[in-house]
């Protein structure tokens, strides 16, 4: 038996359906308004009977006929006029208005007879004559429209003074017929809904013109100063279907409550009692409410709340009582006096308000709990027995609790904020596809192939732009992993699982008889607070519902397909030794991975992993999709959601963790007191980098170029790390329309270009800088040469490079210039060779590193010239000189290739010595013997310019990259470029994997290991790109590795040529430049760095 609201009149002070002064007079007002309409209709009907002539009334009469007749159209100009000339004609019985809430009413129009014309193309003109062939009769039809209204007060001008000291205003109901919307048409005959709606909306506007949109409320001219209380919402007995309220869909509001309830239920399910305020939406106990003063205690478990829109501003909120248990004390272990109550449904009416923030860009929808009213007419209380005194008492207290205290609790839990919309960051309309934007049946080359294989000119420009803007902020090495790269990583792992003969949880997982499903690849979206959204996509399967949040063998079995569950998880870093819950199969797989083969079992290094923390996964209902679940008649669909979330979060994720699939990257770290290589990281940190704040509400609005990336910052040589954050740049990832951009590696100028590359190339300066050693013995000039690196006093000094500041912005240019000049003056009466002997030797070397991207290769150019001059000026006027020079040029070329970059030395490394030239004038006496400069250059200048050390240094970037590893595989480096800061950058891509579209088998040959020695040999090709060719099986690196062997041992490659890549160098200085030499003194000018 349904309880009577009268039981609570005193204790709850609820509005009732009585219509007396001081109480809700809404029904009286509705009756009064309809009474006016009947009277006005009768007046209109009487006017029609007296003045109507079955033709369209004149303008002076049309408003008098309005409630009884409506004519739309124009009579024919020839022949006898008739009703059939009208596009629409109808006679009406009295209208009736039902109020459904405090903002909307329904006006019911009853057509007794008439017709309408279905040629709506002509109906746009009210003065058109109908083509009777399209007229359609209608009779005894009831048409209902929803109409907004408001109540306004108008002042009464009391000229007589008779209503002094009384209420001097009249309330008017103003109906907005212009905003009316069709609800229903009831007719025994078939009808054209579109046509009837068109004509009757015109009719409602006509009623407004006739003044029938304004109707008096109940008069209030008494002198008791008490106003009428009108609450139409609380007396309504039916709810019409409304899909949207205040601009937000009812579906979204219900989605909010189902999500919030599920999260609350999970929270409550982990506690022994429901004490957390956030759990109150799913479970609550009277013991949690300090002010509870009832004669008993209770514990209630709720189902998911739901709402129905009553009108455009008000909604009915239903609380579903799954289980209400009554206890006599706070000891809930003692059985209570009543059996658990189930199935109660409590309805509360509340207003929905919208709040604009941030200059109108943010809108929040809030339930106004202060406006709440108990709606007995929509409640359900199965099992209620009015003769059961205890049950009636429980019912009274529980309803009072709901109407009063419970809403305060919900507001503290912030459950009154039900929707949020940011104009700048709208929420997604669809759930992301599995993996990236692709279909499972697509070619995996398109899904996971690295974009560098298809690099376009626009992509090259973008890579150029990105590399130029990157600032490492003082870190030695920065690696960025793209969001797309992470997705491709999961696709790769999933494809391995799908095509493997061994079972894998990434493709199929079964949990006893409770759950069974096949999966699609997970997809990931990075957030800017070191978190990520992970979608678990289920292709098909079944589940059993839970009991008390635990798997239940008797639970209802439900089959599903195409579901996607979204979770927000943290991204964390931990030492390998902290991974204590890993399975034996993972340990075996890890020990066979490239990172373990290269760095495992080494006492001087440890592993650190960056991983998704699935153990703290938070379910996101609004970003999840349950295809077919909420659109069917399935009873309690939320139970299925509860079950699937529990199985995935509590059981499946633990399997993902123990299998190591949550690991995103593995990084070897060298321990203190070890001797790491130049690339070896000695400390590392990570964070998610984004120019903007990205969270679960804003991620969808970001363009691809602004997507967050995982940034791994590292230091080498045990240097301390600078402080984060990194300087903001235009981006770290070069996006592409084809394939995936996996990530970027940047090596700082201080670590590689300056500390390693320039230092090693400074050895070239030392080997190519000549120093003269002159002497005159027995009237003969004895000149000798030596190189800087062989000079006893100079060989330990550095021939450092100096930056050329006025070089082109497209290049980093360095120079080494050294001038050494000796002058010896000899005068003696016993010698005929008296005079001044001068020797000068000039070395000019240039190094050019391009900062513009060339997709074919990075070419580092070196060129040099050594000029030597010997001169004699006798005291008798004799003048003799001889000069010669040696030129050289070569390039160090770094190319992207399958299996990583490869390094080559191209161009001539052998010097080209110019023939000596002689000149001067003699005084008639015998000339002295000048040195053989050409011979000296050939004998003392290196026969080849060796770049083996520099090439060997670049070899650390060949093969698999050995700093950061993705899960079970490895990266290779591609598309190298230096930026203007001297930082060296590479793109990351899967090691030894070539997409079929670009794969071209190379010639088969044999050869020894390259510059990386065993490192190249131990690197494995990426497994798991189902159906894709693996470079390890189809391509041989011996061709370029054998070439690498040549320059690694500094073998000469000579192809001649007198000029290098830079064109002509300045030749040796003229005579005047050497006259400043000081007798028996040494003058050394060197532009560079001397230790």
PDB file of C-alpha atoms in Angstrom, residues 560-768:
ATOM      1  CA  UNK A 560      28.726  -7.871 -24.842  1.00  0.00           C
ATOM      2  CA  UNK A 561      30.652  -6.588 -27.835  1.00  0.00           C
ATOM      3  CA  UNK A 562      32.471  -3.381 -28.779  1.00  0.00           C
ATOM      4  CA  UNK A 563      32.882  -1.922 -25.301  1.00  0.00           C
ATOM      5  CA  UNK A 564      35.542   0.638 -24.349  1.00  0.00           C
ATOM      6  CA  UNK A 565      36.505   1.406 -20.762  1.00  0.00           C
ATOM      7  CA  UNK A 566      38.455   4.567 -19.923  1.00  0.00           C
ATOM      8  CA  UNK A 567      40.749   4.833 -16.913  1.00  0.00           C
ATOM      9  CA  UNK A 568      42.959   7.614 -15.673  1.00  0.00           C
ATOM     10  CA  UNK A 569      46.298   6.316 -14.416  1.00  0.00           C
ATOM     11  CA  UNK A 570      49.512   7.797 -13.121  1.00  0.00           C
ATOM     12  CA  UNK A 571      52.820   7.583 -14.993  1.00  0.00           C
ATOM     13  CA  UNK A 572      55.665   6.708 -12.634  1.00  0.00           C
ATOM     14  CA  UNK A 573      59.332   5.690 -12.538  1.00  0.00           C
ATOM     15  CA  UNK A 574      60.890   2.976 -10.400  1.00  0.00           C
ATOM     16  CA  UNK A 575      64.023   0.868 -10.095  1.00  0.00           C
ATOM     17  CA  UNK A 576      63.959  -2.600 -11.595  1.00  0.00           C
ATOM     18  CA  UNK A 577      64.430  -4.115  -8.148  1.00  0.00           C
ATOM     19  CA  UNK A 578      61.090  -2.617  -7.046  1.00  0.00           C
ATOM     20  CA  UNK A 579      59.178  -4.757  -9.566  1.00  0.00           C
ATOM     21  CA  UNK A 580      58.576  -7.679  -7.228  1.00  0.00           C
ATOM     22  CA  UNK A 581      55.258  -8.984  -8.575  1.00  0.00           C
ATOM     23  CA  UNK A 582      56.443  -9.876 -12.070  1.00  0.00           C
ATOM     24  CA  UNK A 583      55.673 -13.260 -13.570  1.00  0.00           C
ATOM     25  CA  UNK A 584      58.304 -15.830 -14.502  1.00  0.00           C
ATOM     26  CA  UNK A 585      57.359 -15.536 -18.165  1.00  0.00           C
ATOM     27  CA  UNK A 586      58.081 -11.811 -18.063  1.00  0.00           C
ATOM     28  CA  UNK A 587      61.474 -12.417 -16.476  1.00  0.00           C
ATOM     29  CA  UNK A 588      62.353 -14.812 -19.289  1.00  0.00           C
ATOM     30  CA  UNK A 589      61.131 -12.378 -21.932  1.00  0.00           C
ATOM     31  CA  UNK A 590      62.985  -9.478 -20.333  1.00  0.00           C
ATOM     32  CA  UNK A 591      66.247 -11.394 -20.201  1.00  0.00           C
ATOM     33  CA  UNK A 592      65.914 -11.974 -23.947  1.00  0.00           C
ATOM     34  CA  UNK A 593      65.287  -8.327 -24.720  1.00  0.00           C
ATOM     35  CA  UNK A 594      67.849  -5.969 -26.298  1.00  0.00           C
ATOM     36  CA  UNK A 595      68.167  -3.862 -23.159  1.00  0.00           C
ATOM     37  CA  UNK A 596      69.063  -6.866 -21.019  1.00  0.00           C
ATOM     38  CA  UNK A 597      71.428  -8.348 -23.593  1.00  0.00           C
ATOM     39  CA  UNK A 598      73.310  -5.073 -23.791  1.00  0.00           C
ATOM     40  CA  UNK A 599      73.223  -4.005 -20.146  1.00  0.00           C
ATOM     41  CA  UNK A 600      72.116  -6.959 -18.037  1.00  0.00           C
ATOM     42  CA  UNK A 601      74.449  -8.753 -15.652  1.00  0.00           C
ATOM     43  CA  UNK A 602      76.599  -5.614 -15.462  1.00  0.00           C
ATOM     44  CA  UNK A 603      77.553  -4.503 -11.970  1.00  0.00           C
ATOM     45  CA  UNK A 604      78.150  -0.906 -13.025  1.00  0.00           C
ATOM     46  CA  UNK A 605      74.581  -0.135 -14.065  1.00  0.00           C
ATOM     47  CA  UNK A 606      70.966  -0.588 -13.014  1.00  0.00           C
ATOM     48  CA  UNK A 607      67.615  -0.384 -14.804  1.00  0.00           C
ATOM     49  CA  UNK A 608      64.885   2.150 -14.244  1.00  0.00           C
ATOM     50  CA  UNK A 609      61.413   1.729 -15.763  1.00  0.00           C
ATOM     51  CA  UNK A 610      58.807   4.337 -16.684  1.00  0.00           C
ATOM     52  CA  UNK A 611      55.406   2.691 -16.412  1.00  0.00           C
ATOM     53  CA  UNK A 612      51.651   3.145 -16.276  1.00  0.00           C
ATOM     54  CA  UNK A 613      50.459   2.735 -12.689  1.00  0.00           C
ATOM     55  CA  UNK A 614      47.401   0.550 -13.296  1.00  0.00           C
ATOM     56  CA  UNK A 615      47.209  -0.226  -9.586  1.00  0.00           C
ATOM     57  CA  UNK A 616      45.661   3.213  -8.983  1.00  0.00           C
ATOM     58  CA  UNK A 617      43.464   3.319 -12.104  1.00  0.00           C
ATOM     59  CA  UNK A 618      40.412   5.559 -11.819  1.00  0.00           C
ATOM     60  CA  UNK A 619      37.432   4.641 -14.000  1.00  0.00           C
ATOM     61  CA  UNK A 620      36.042   7.452 -16.205  1.00  0.00           C
ATOM     62  CA  UNK A 621      32.433   6.735 -17.085  1.00  0.00           C
ATOM     63  CA  UNK A 622      31.924   9.750 -19.345  1.00  0.00           C
ATOM     64  CA  UNK A 623      34.754   8.633 -21.646  1.00  0.00           C
ATOM     65  CA  UNK A 624      33.677   4.984 -21.706  1.00  0.00           C
ATOM     66  CA  UNK A 625      31.361   3.311 -24.155  1.00  0.00           C
ATOM     67  CA  UNK A 626      29.005   0.364 -23.528  1.00  0.00           C
ATOM     68  CA  UNK A 627      27.551  -0.403 -26.917  1.00  0.00           C
ATOM     69  CA  UNK A 628      23.936  -1.549 -26.668  1.00  0.00           C
ATOM     70  CA  UNK A 629      23.796  -1.706 -22.866  1.00  0.00           C
ATOM     71  CA  UNK A 630      21.808   1.442 -22.150  1.00  0.00           C
ATOM     72  CA  UNK A 631      19.695   1.373 -25.312  1.00  0.00           C
ATOM     73  CA  UNK A 632      18.037  -1.962 -24.576  1.00  0.00           C
ATOM     74  CA  UNK A 633      15.473  -3.071 -22.014  1.00  0.00           C
ATOM     75  CA  UNK A 634      18.233  -4.710 -19.992  1.00  0.00           C
ATOM     76  CA  UNK A 635      17.328  -4.557 -16.296  1.00  0.00           C
ATOM     77  CA  UNK A 636      19.841  -2.734 -14.106  1.00  0.00           C
ATOM     78  CA  UNK A 637      22.522  -2.117 -16.751  1.00  0.00           C
ATOM     79  CA  UNK A 638      24.662  -0.445 -14.126  1.00  0.00           C
ATOM     80  CA  UNK A 639      25.287  -3.909 -12.603  1.00  0.00           C
ATOM     81  CA  UNK A 640      27.067  -4.903 -15.819  1.00  0.00           C
ATOM     82  CA  UNK A 641      29.163  -1.745 -15.738  1.00  0.00           C
ATOM     83  CA  UNK A 642      30.011  -2.423 -12.109  1.00  0.00           C
ATOM     84  CA  UNK A 643      31.098  -5.944 -12.998  1.00  0.00           C
ATOM     85  CA  UNK A 644      33.203  -5.101 -16.068  1.00  0.00           C
ATOM     86  CA  UNK A 645      35.005  -2.297 -14.247  1.00  0.00           C
ATOM     87  CA  UNK A 646      35.745  -4.594 -11.315  1.00  0.00           C
ATOM     88  CA  UNK A 647      37.047  -7.408 -13.512  1.00  0.00           C
ATOM     89  CA  UNK A 648      39.285  -5.069 -15.511  1.00  0.00           C
ATOM     90  CA  UNK A 649      40.549  -2.889 -12.694  1.00  0.00           C
ATOM     91  CA  UNK A 650      40.933  -5.437  -9.922  1.00  0.00           C
ATOM     92  CA  UNK A 651      41.913  -8.570 -11.859  1.00  0.00           C
ATOM     93  CA  UNK A 652      42.925  -7.857 -15.465  1.00  0.00           C
ATOM     94  CA  UNK A 653      45.245  -4.958 -14.669  1.00  0.00           C
ATOM     95  CA  UNK A 654      47.145  -7.071 -12.145  1.00  0.00           C
ATOM     96  CA  UNK A 655      47.847  -9.518 -14.989  1.00  0.00           C
ATOM     97  CA  UNK A 656      48.933  -6.667 -17.258  1.00  0.00           C
ATOM     98  CA  UNK A 657      51.344  -5.519 -14.553  1.00  0.00           C
ATOM     99  CA  UNK A 658      52.828  -8.949 -13.839  1.00  0.00           C
ATOM    100  CA  UNK A 659      53.320  -9.479 -17.592  1.00  0.00           C
ATOM    101  CA  UNK A 660      55.238  -6.203 -17.882  1.00  0.00           C
ATOM    102  CA  UNK A 661      52.914  -4.670 -20.459  1.00  0.00           C
ATOM    103  CA  UNK A 662      52.557  -1.550 -18.316  1.00  0.00           C
ATOM    104  CA  UNK A 663      56.238  -0.676 -18.844  1.00  0.00           C
ATOM    105  CA  UNK A 664      56.637   2.124 -21.360  1.00  0.00           C
ATOM    106  CA  UNK A 665      60.424   2.600 -21.322  1.00  0.00           C
ATOM    107  CA  UNK A 666      63.491   1.034 -19.742  1.00  0.00           C
ATOM    108  CA  UNK A 667      66.632   3.088 -19.101  1.00  0.00           C
ATOM    109  CA  UNK A 668      70.060   1.786 -18.035  1.00  0.00           C
ATOM    110  CA  UNK A 669      71.678   4.026 -15.387  1.00  0.00           C
ATOM    111  CA  UNK A 670      75.394   3.871 -14.565  1.00  0.00           C
ATOM    112  CA  UNK A 671      76.161   3.678 -10.863  1.00  0.00           C
ATOM    113  CA  UNK A 672      78.587   5.939  -8.962  1.00  0.00           C
ATOM    114  CA  UNK A 673      82.309   5.190  -9.304  1.00  0.00           C
ATOM    115  CA  UNK A 674      81.711   3.465 -12.649  1.00  0.00           C
ATOM    116  CA  UNK A 675      83.203   4.536 -15.972  1.00  0.00           C
ATOM    117  CA  UNK A 676      80.210   5.082 -18.280  1.00  0.00           C
ATOM    118  CA  UNK A 677      80.517   5.677 -22.021  1.00  0.00           C
ATOM    119  CA  UNK A 678      79.787   9.119 -23.409  1.00  0.00           C
ATOM    120  CA  UNK A 679      76.115   8.235 -23.979  1.00  0.00           C
ATOM    121  CA  UNK A 680      75.715   6.498 -20.605  1.00  0.00           C
ATOM    122  CA  UNK A 681      73.207   8.205 -18.330  1.00  0.00           C
ATOM    123  CA  UNK A 682      74.140   8.606 -14.685  1.00  0.00           C
ATOM    124  CA  UNK A 683      70.864  10.193 -13.564  1.00  0.00           C
ATOM    125  CA  UNK A 684      67.448  10.482 -15.145  1.00  0.00           C
ATOM    126  CA  UNK A 685      64.081  12.102 -14.528  1.00  0.00           C
ATOM    127  CA  UNK A 686      60.892  12.221 -16.541  1.00  0.00           C
ATOM    128  CA  UNK A 687      57.727  14.273 -16.852  1.00  0.00           C
ATOM    129  CA  UNK A 688      54.878  14.818 -19.272  1.00  0.00           C
ATOM    130  CA  UNK A 689      55.576  17.943 -21.286  1.00  0.00           C
ATOM    131  CA  UNK A 690      52.819  20.117 -22.676  1.00  0.00           C
ATOM    132  CA  UNK A 691      52.508  23.762 -23.599  1.00  0.00           C
ATOM    133  CA  UNK A 692      48.973  23.733 -22.194  1.00  0.00           C
ATOM    134  CA  UNK A 693      47.158  22.216 -19.231  1.00  0.00           C
ATOM    135  CA  UNK A 694      45.744  18.932 -20.502  1.00  0.00           C
ATOM    136  CA  UNK A 695      43.285  16.947 -18.413  1.00  0.00           C
ATOM    137  CA  UNK A 696      40.417  14.549 -19.003  1.00  0.00           C
ATOM    138  CA  UNK A 697      38.170  17.423 -20.114  1.00  0.00           C
ATOM    139  CA  UNK A 698      40.559  19.280 -22.437  1.00  0.00           C
ATOM    140  CA  UNK A 699      42.643  16.610 -24.189  1.00  0.00           C
ATOM    141  CA  UNK A 700      40.286  16.227 -27.140  1.00  0.00           C
ATOM    142  CA  UNK A 701      40.561  19.867 -28.197  1.00  0.00           C
ATOM    143  CA  UNK A 702      44.327  19.797 -28.769  1.00  0.00           C
ATOM    144  CA  UNK A 703      45.652  19.705 -32.331  1.00  0.00           C
ATOM    145  CA  UNK A 704      48.062  16.907 -33.096  1.00  0.00           C
ATOM    146  CA  UNK A 705      51.015  19.290 -33.013  1.00  0.00           C
ATOM    147  CA  UNK A 706      50.287  20.238 -29.382  1.00  0.00           C
ATOM    148  CA  UNK A 707      49.811  16.766 -27.966  1.00  0.00           C
ATOM    149  CA  UNK A 708      51.779  16.094 -24.768  1.00  0.00           C
ATOM    150  CA  UNK A 709      54.922  13.986 -24.856  1.00  0.00           C
ATOM    151  CA  UNK A 710      56.865  12.049 -22.255  1.00  0.00           C
ATOM    152  CA  UNK A 711      60.185  13.806 -21.712  1.00  0.00           C
ATOM    153  CA  UNK A 712      63.101  11.861 -20.243  1.00  0.00           C
ATOM    154  CA  UNK A 713      65.899  14.129 -19.082  1.00  0.00           C
ATOM    155  CA  UNK A 714      69.297  12.692 -18.314  1.00  0.00           C
ATOM    156  CA  UNK A 715      72.813  13.652 -17.272  1.00  0.00           C
ATOM    157  CA  UNK A 716      76.079  11.957 -18.103  1.00  0.00           C
ATOM    158  CA  UNK A 717      79.425  11.917 -16.344  1.00  0.00           C
ATOM    159  CA  UNK A 718      77.703  12.213 -12.940  1.00  0.00           C
ATOM    160  CA  UNK A 719      77.056  15.903 -13.495  1.00  0.00           C
ATOM    161  CA  UNK A 720      74.255  17.378 -11.358  1.00  0.00           C
ATOM    162  CA  UNK A 721      70.903  17.947 -13.037  1.00  0.00           C
ATOM    163  CA  UNK A 722      69.647  21.480 -13.642  1.00  0.00           C
ATOM    164  CA  UNK A 723      66.262  22.454 -12.315  1.00  0.00           C
ATOM    165  CA  UNK A 724      63.104  21.696 -14.244  1.00  0.00           C
ATOM    166  CA  UNK A 725      61.084  22.672 -16.150  1.00  0.00           C
ATOM    167  CA  UNK A 726      62.517  22.709 -19.614  1.00  0.00           C
ATOM    168  CA  UNK A 727      62.173  25.950 -21.574  1.00  0.00           C
ATOM    169  CA  UNK A 728      58.989  26.083 -23.649  1.00  0.00           C
ATOM    170  CA  UNK A 729      59.618  25.226 -27.301  1.00  0.00           C
ATOM    171  CA  UNK A 730      57.425  25.072 -30.374  1.00  0.00           C
ATOM    172  CA  UNK A 731      57.298  21.309 -30.022  1.00  0.00           C
ATOM    173  CA  UNK A 732      59.369  18.162 -29.731  1.00  0.00           C
ATOM    174  CA  UNK A 733      57.723  15.821 -32.201  1.00  0.00           C
ATOM    175  CA  UNK A 734      57.652  16.198 -35.973  1.00  0.00           C
ATOM    176  CA  UNK A 735      54.158  15.075 -36.930  1.00  0.00           C
ATOM    177  CA  UNK A 736      53.352  13.470 -40.243  1.00  0.00           C
ATOM    178  CA  UNK A 737      50.302  12.598 -42.268  1.00  0.00           C
ATOM    179  CA  UNK A 738      51.785   9.152 -42.931  1.00  0.00           C
ATOM    180  CA  UNK A 739      53.006   6.765 -40.294  1.00  0.00           C
ATOM    181  CA  UNK A 740      53.939   7.460 -36.684  1.00  0.00           C
ATOM    182  CA  UNK A 741      56.414   9.900 -35.200  1.00  0.00           C
ATOM    183  CA  UNK A 742      57.797   7.876 -32.306  1.00  0.00           C
ATOM    184  CA  UNK A 743      59.941  10.439 -30.589  1.00  0.00           C
ATOM    185  CA  UNK A 744      63.111  12.486 -30.509  1.00  0.00           C
ATOM    186  CA  UNK A 745      66.574  12.254 -28.970  1.00  0.00           C
ATOM    187  CA  UNK A 746      68.550  15.419 -28.306  1.00  0.00           C
ATOM    188  CA  UNK A 747      72.188  15.382 -27.168  1.00  0.00           C
ATOM    189  CA  UNK A 748      73.498  18.642 -25.798  1.00  0.00           C
ATOM    190  CA  UNK A 749      76.246  20.606 -27.478  1.00  0.00           C
ATOM    191  CA  UNK A 750      78.345  20.513 -24.325  1.00  0.00           C
ATOM    192  CA  UNK A 751      78.326  16.723 -24.179  1.00  0.00           C
ATOM    193  CA  UNK A 752      78.822  15.814 -27.818  1.00  0.00           C
ATOM    194  CA  UNK A 753      79.632  18.661 -30.189  1.00  0.00           C
ATOM    195  CA  UNK A 754      81.981  20.567 -27.876  1.00  0.00           C
ATOM    196  CA  UNK A 755      83.255  17.949 -25.466  1.00  0.00           C
ATOM    197  CA  UNK A 756      83.596  15.103 -27.948  1.00  0.00           C
ATOM    198  CA  UNK A 757      83.314  16.037 -31.618  1.00  0.00           C
ATOM    199  CA  UNK A 758      85.234  19.347 -31.621  1.00  0.00           C
ATOM    200  CA  UNK A 759      87.827  17.889 -29.286  1.00  0.00           C
ATOM    201  CA  UNK A 760      88.434  14.935 -31.585  1.00  0.00           C
ATOM    202  CA  UNK A 761      88.505  17.112 -34.670  1.00  0.00           C
ATOM    203  CA  UNK A 762      91.007  19.353 -32.883  1.00  0.00           C
ATOM    204  CA  UNK A 763      93.399  16.418 -33.339  1.00  0.00           C
ATOM    205  CA  UNK A 764      93.078  17.031 -37.075  1.00  0.00           C
ATOM    206  CA  UNK A 765      94.322  20.567 -36.463  1.00  0.00           C
ATOM    207  CA  UNK A 766      97.281  19.237 -34.495  1.00  0.00           C
ATOM    208  CA  UNK A 767      98.181  16.804 -37.263  1.00  0.00           C
ATOM    209  CA  UNK A 768      97.824  19.351 -40.082  1.00  0.00           C
TER     210      UNK A 768
END
